[in-house]
XYZ file of C-alpha atoms in Angstrom:
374
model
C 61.241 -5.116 302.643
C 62.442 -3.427 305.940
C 61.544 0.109 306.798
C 65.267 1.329 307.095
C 66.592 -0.950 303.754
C 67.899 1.544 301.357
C 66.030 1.375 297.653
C 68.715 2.030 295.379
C 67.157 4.310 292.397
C 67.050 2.883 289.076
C 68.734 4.205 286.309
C 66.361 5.776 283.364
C 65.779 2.394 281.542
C 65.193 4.751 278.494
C 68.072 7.089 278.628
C 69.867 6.091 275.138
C 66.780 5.928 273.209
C 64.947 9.370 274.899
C 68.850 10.484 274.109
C 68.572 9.447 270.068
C 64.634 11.274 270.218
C 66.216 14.801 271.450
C 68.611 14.527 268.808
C 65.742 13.788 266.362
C 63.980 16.948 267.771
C 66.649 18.920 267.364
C 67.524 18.507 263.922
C 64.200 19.458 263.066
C 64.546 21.681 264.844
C 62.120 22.073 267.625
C 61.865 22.721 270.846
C 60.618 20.716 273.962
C 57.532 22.874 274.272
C 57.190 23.168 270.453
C 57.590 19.568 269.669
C 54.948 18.901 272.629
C 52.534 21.334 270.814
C 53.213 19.449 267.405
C 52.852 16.254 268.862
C 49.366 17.571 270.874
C 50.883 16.330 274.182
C 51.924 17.488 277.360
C 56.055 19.222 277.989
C 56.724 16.583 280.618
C 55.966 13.829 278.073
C 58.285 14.597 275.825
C 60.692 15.955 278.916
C 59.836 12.335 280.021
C 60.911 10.275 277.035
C 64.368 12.279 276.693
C 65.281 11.628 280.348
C 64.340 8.007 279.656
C 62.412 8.579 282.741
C 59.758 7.316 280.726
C 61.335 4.747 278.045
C 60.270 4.870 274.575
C 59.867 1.071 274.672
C 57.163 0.965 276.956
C 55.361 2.861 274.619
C 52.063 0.271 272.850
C 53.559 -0.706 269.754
C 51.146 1.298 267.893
C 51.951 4.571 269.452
C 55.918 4.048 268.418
C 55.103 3.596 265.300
C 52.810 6.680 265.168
C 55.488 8.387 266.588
C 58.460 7.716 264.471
C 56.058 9.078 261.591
C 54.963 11.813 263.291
C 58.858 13.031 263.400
C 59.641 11.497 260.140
C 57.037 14.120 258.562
C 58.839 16.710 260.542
C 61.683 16.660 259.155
C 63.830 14.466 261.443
C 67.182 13.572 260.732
C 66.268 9.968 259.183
C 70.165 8.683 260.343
C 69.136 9.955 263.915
C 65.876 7.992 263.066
C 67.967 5.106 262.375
C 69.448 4.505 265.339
C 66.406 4.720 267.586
C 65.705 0.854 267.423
C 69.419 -0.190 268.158
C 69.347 2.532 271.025
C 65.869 0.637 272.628
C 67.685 -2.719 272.645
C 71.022 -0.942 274.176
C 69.291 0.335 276.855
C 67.136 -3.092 277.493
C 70.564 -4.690 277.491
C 71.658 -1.981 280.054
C 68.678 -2.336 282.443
C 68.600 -6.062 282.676
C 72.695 -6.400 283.648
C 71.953 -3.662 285.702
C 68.722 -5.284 287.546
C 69.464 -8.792 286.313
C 66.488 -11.836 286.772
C 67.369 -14.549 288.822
C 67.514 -16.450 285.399
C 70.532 -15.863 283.685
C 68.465 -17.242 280.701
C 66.398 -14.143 280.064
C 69.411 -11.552 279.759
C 68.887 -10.162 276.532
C 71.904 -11.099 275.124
C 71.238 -14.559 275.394
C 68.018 -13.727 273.209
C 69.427 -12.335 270.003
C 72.635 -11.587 268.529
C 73.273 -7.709 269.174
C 73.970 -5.473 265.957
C 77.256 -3.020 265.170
C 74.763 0.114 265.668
C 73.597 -1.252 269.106
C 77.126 -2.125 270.614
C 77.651 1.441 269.597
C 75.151 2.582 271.441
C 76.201 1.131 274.496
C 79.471 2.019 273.894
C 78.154 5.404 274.249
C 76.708 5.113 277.362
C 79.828 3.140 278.769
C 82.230 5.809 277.596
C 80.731 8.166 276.247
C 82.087 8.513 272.686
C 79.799 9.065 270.186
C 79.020 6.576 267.205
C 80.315 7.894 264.055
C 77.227 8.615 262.371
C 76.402 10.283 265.169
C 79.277 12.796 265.519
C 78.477 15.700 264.123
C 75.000 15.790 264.720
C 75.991 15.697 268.946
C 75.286 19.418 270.173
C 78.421 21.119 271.655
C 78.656 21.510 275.703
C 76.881 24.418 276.862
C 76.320 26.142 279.545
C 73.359 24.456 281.804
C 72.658 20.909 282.896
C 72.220 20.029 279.384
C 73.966 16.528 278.527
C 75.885 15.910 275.310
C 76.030 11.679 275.695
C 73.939 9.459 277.313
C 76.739 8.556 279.548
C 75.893 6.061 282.700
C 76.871 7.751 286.271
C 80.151 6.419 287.182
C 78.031 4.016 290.126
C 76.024 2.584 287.234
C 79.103 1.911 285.098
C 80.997 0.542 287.367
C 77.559 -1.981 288.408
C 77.161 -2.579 284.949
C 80.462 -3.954 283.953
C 80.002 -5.625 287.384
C 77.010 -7.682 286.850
C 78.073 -8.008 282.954
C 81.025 -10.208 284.685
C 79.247 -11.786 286.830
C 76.450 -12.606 284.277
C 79.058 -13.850 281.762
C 80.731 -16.098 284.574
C 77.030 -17.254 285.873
C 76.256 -18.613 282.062
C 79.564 -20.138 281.825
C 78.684 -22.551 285.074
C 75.044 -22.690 283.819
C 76.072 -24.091 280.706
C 73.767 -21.562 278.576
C 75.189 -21.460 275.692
C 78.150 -19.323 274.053
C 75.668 -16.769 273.306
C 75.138 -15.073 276.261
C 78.551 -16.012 277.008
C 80.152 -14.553 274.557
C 78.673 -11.181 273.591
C 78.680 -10.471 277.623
C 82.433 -10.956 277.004
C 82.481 -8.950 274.451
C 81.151 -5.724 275.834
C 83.477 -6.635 278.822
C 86.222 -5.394 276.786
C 84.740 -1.906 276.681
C 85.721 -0.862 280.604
C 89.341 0.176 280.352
C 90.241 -0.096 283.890
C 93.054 -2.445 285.115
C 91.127 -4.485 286.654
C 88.763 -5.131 284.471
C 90.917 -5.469 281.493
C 92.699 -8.098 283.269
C 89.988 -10.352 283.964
C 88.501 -9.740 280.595
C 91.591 -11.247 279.164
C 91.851 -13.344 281.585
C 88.717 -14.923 280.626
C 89.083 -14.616 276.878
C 92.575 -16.393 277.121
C 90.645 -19.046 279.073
C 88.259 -19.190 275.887
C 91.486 -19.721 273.491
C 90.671 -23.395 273.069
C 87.938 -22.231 270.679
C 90.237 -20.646 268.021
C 92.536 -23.823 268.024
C 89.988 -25.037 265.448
C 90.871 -25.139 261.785
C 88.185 -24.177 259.401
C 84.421 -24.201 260.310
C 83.586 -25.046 263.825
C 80.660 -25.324 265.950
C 82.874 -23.114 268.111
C 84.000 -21.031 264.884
C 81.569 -17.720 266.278
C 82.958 -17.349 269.255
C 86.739 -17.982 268.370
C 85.632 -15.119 266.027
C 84.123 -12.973 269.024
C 87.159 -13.996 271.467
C 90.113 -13.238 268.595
C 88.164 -9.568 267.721
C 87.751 -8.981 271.665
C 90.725 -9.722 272.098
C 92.584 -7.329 269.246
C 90.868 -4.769 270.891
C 92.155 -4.918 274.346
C 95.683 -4.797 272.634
C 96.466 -8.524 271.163
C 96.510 -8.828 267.570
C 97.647 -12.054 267.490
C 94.797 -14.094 267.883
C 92.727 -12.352 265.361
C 95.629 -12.681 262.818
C 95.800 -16.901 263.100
C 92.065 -16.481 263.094
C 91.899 -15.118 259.613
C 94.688 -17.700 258.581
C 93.277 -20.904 260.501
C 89.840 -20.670 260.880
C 88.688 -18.424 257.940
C 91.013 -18.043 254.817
C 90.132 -20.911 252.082
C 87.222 -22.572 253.633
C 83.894 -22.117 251.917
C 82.015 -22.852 255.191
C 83.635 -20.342 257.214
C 84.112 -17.935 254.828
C 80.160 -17.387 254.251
C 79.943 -17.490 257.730
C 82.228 -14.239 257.907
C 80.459 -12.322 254.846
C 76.733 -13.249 256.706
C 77.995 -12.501 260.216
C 79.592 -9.035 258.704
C 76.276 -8.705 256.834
C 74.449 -8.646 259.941
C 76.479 -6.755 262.055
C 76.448 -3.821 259.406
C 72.791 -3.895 259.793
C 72.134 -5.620 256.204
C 69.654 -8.577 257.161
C 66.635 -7.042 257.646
C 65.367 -9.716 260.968
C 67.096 -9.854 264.281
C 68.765 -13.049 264.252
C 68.183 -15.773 268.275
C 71.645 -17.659 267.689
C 74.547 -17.967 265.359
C 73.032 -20.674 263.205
C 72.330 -17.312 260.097
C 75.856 -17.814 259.507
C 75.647 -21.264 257.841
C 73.881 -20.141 255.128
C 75.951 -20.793 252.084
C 73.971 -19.460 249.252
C 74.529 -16.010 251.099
C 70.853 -14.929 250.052
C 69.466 -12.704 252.989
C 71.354 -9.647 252.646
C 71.951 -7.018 249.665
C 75.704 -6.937 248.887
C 75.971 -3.601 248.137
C 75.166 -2.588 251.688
C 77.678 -4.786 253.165
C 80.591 -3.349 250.679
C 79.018 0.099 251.490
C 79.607 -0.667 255.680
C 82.481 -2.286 254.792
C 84.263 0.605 252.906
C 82.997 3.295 255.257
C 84.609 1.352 258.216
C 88.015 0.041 256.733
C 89.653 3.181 258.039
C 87.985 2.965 261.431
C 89.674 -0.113 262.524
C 92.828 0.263 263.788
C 93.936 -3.645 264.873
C 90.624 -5.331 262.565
C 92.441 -3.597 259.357
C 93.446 -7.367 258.298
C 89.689 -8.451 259.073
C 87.967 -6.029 256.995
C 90.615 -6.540 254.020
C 89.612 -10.117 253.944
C 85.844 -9.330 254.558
C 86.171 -7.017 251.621
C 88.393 -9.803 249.076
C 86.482 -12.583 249.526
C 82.969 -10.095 249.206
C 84.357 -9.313 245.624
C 84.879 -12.801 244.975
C 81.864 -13.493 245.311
C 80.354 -10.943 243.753
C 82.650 -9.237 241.434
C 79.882 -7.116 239.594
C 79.891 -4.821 242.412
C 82.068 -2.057 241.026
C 80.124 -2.103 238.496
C 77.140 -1.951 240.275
C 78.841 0.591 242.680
C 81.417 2.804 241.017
C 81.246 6.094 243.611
C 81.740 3.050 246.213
C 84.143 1.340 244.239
C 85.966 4.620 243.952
C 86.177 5.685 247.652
C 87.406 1.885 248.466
C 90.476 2.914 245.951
C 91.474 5.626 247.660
C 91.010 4.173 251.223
C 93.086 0.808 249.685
C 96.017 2.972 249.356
C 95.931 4.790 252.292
C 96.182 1.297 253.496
C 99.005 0.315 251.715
C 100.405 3.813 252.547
C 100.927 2.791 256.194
C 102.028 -0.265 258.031
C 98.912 -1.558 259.872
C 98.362 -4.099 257.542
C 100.398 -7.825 257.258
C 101.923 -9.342 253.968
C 98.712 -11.277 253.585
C 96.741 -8.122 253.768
C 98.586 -6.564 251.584
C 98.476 -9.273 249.334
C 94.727 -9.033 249.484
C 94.496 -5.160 249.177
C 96.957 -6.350 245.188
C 93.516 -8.888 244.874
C 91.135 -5.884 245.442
C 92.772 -3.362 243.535
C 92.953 -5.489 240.744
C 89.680 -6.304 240.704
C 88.312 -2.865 241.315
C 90.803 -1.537 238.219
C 89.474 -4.345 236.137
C 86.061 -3.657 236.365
C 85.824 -0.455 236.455
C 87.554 -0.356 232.811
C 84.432 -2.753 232.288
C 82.039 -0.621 233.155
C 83.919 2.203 230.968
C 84.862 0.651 227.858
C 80.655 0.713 226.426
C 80.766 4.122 226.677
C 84.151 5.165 225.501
């Protein structure tokens, strides 16, 4: 490298995850110096690992692990805790778009399909909104150059979405596989600008042959990922005939949906390398009360997906209608988010036809679950 070239400096590589760990020290609470002492190691470690001028992830697996019980015993917030994994792999994902390899092959997101808590995690580094579980827990601004968000300079946003592009485009010519492609597509639909929204659709529209498919599909994951992407940048449409084409009545593509949303809700326990989890028809690697616990916590959280997580949640009591049962606080709270549903005008007739097929079955068992002890 010349003398006079210009070294651009990289971005802390652990600046989500050393973001999650002052959290975690703070709901202790502790200070730097006194979590340091604690710890018995030096202030600029720990000032190290919350900078994510020293990343987390670099730590020997051993020493994580030590780590995570070391604050566990202290009284960490075990949410915070929770999201300290899905905050490592957002800020891998980050690094390598940022400073990409010359194979498009080893991006991470062509390695392993990415999680609801760790698109939320970028999401908070890309704008700087916080994830909901995450909320209340963010300190308020004070005075100081103390941070509230992880946020990415505006330079390194604007290179990430960048490279993101280019990386999606790059595994589209490669022919790499709709992985990659996909989920780099995806998180393309996070940068707001003009610009960028218009090539984002512009590429999803380009991806529309995918949800022409009726039923199950080899190409049924990403018309899924291209129909929510695009709902969020303002289309509907899509995601509506996606739920009526491609999903509703077929047994294939409905288990598909319930272990994809099983998954993303951070109910299967193993990161997943491709799509292929979703074919599993016996539905037997997740706990179903954890997916109609994420799935009733989020109903309300999704304006445009409000006809995605009705049907998520219809055919989940379908196929296991003991859950009420099994649930009743749950089944409860999903009553009295159902008619707040109903209340307003988000959802479509077949929604709302859906929402009639959940109450009922939600009424129906609960007077089940009543009627021995009357």
């Amino acid at each position: 490298m010349a003398a006079n070239t210009p070294v651009r400096r990289r971005a802390g590589a652990g600046a989500i995850a050393g973001f999650v760990l002052r959290l975690a020290r703070e709901s202790i609470p502790r200070t730097q110096a006194s979590m340091a002492e604690a710890l018995g190691i030096d202030l600029a470690t720990v000032q190290g690992w919350e900078s994510g001028r020293r990343p987390l992830a670099n730590m020997k697996a051993g020493a994580l692990l030590s780590l995570r019980r070391r604050l566990a015993g202290l009284g960490a917030d075990a949410e915070v805790m929770g999201l300290w994994e899905p905050a490592m792999d957002a800020d891998q994902i980050i690094d390598a778009t940022l400073y990409p390899a010359d194979e498009v092959a080893l991006h991470p997101l062509a390695a392993w399909v990415h999680t609801r808590d760790t698109a939320h995690m970028l999401a908070w580094a890309l704008t700087g909104v916080a994830p909901l579980g995450l909320a209340c827990r963010v300190p308020p601004p004070r005075r100081g150059p103390a941070t509230t968000a992880p946020l990415l300079g505006v330079a390194d946003r604007t290179g990430f979405f960048q490279h993101l592009r280019d990386t999606a485009e790059a595994a589209r010519s490669a022919g790499e596989g709709t992985l990659l492609h996909r989920q780099a597509i995806y998180l393309a639909s996070y940068d707001r600008g003009p610009d960028s929204i218009s090539w984002t659709a512009h590429a999803l529209h380009a991806r529309r042959g995918a949800l022409a498919h009726r039923g199950w599909s080899d190409h049924w994951a990403e018309a899924r990922s291209t129909s929510t992407a695009l709902a969020r940048l303002g289309d509907p449409q899509p995601l509506l005939d996606f739920i009526e084409r491609s999903l509703a009545d077929d047994d294939t593509a409905e288990a598909a949906n319930l272990n994809y949303w099983a998954y993303w809700l951070g109910g299967v326990s193993l990161p997943q390398s491709n799509d292929q989890f979703m074919r599993d028809p016996a539905l037997s690697s997740w706990d179903p009360i954890t997916l109609f616990r994420g799935l009733t916590h989020g109903i309300h959280h999704a304006p445009g997906f409000v006809d995605l997580y009705v049907h998520t949640l219809w055919a989940l009591l379908a196929a296991h209608p003991w859950l009420p049962q099994a649930a009743p606080s749950l089944a409860a709270d999903l009553m009295k988010r159902v008619e707040r549903v109903f209340d307003g005008d988000a959802a479509s007739a077949r929604a709302r036809r859906e929402l009639d097929g959940i109450r009922y079955v939600l009424l129906d068992r609960t007077r089940q679950w009543r009627s021995p002890h009357g």
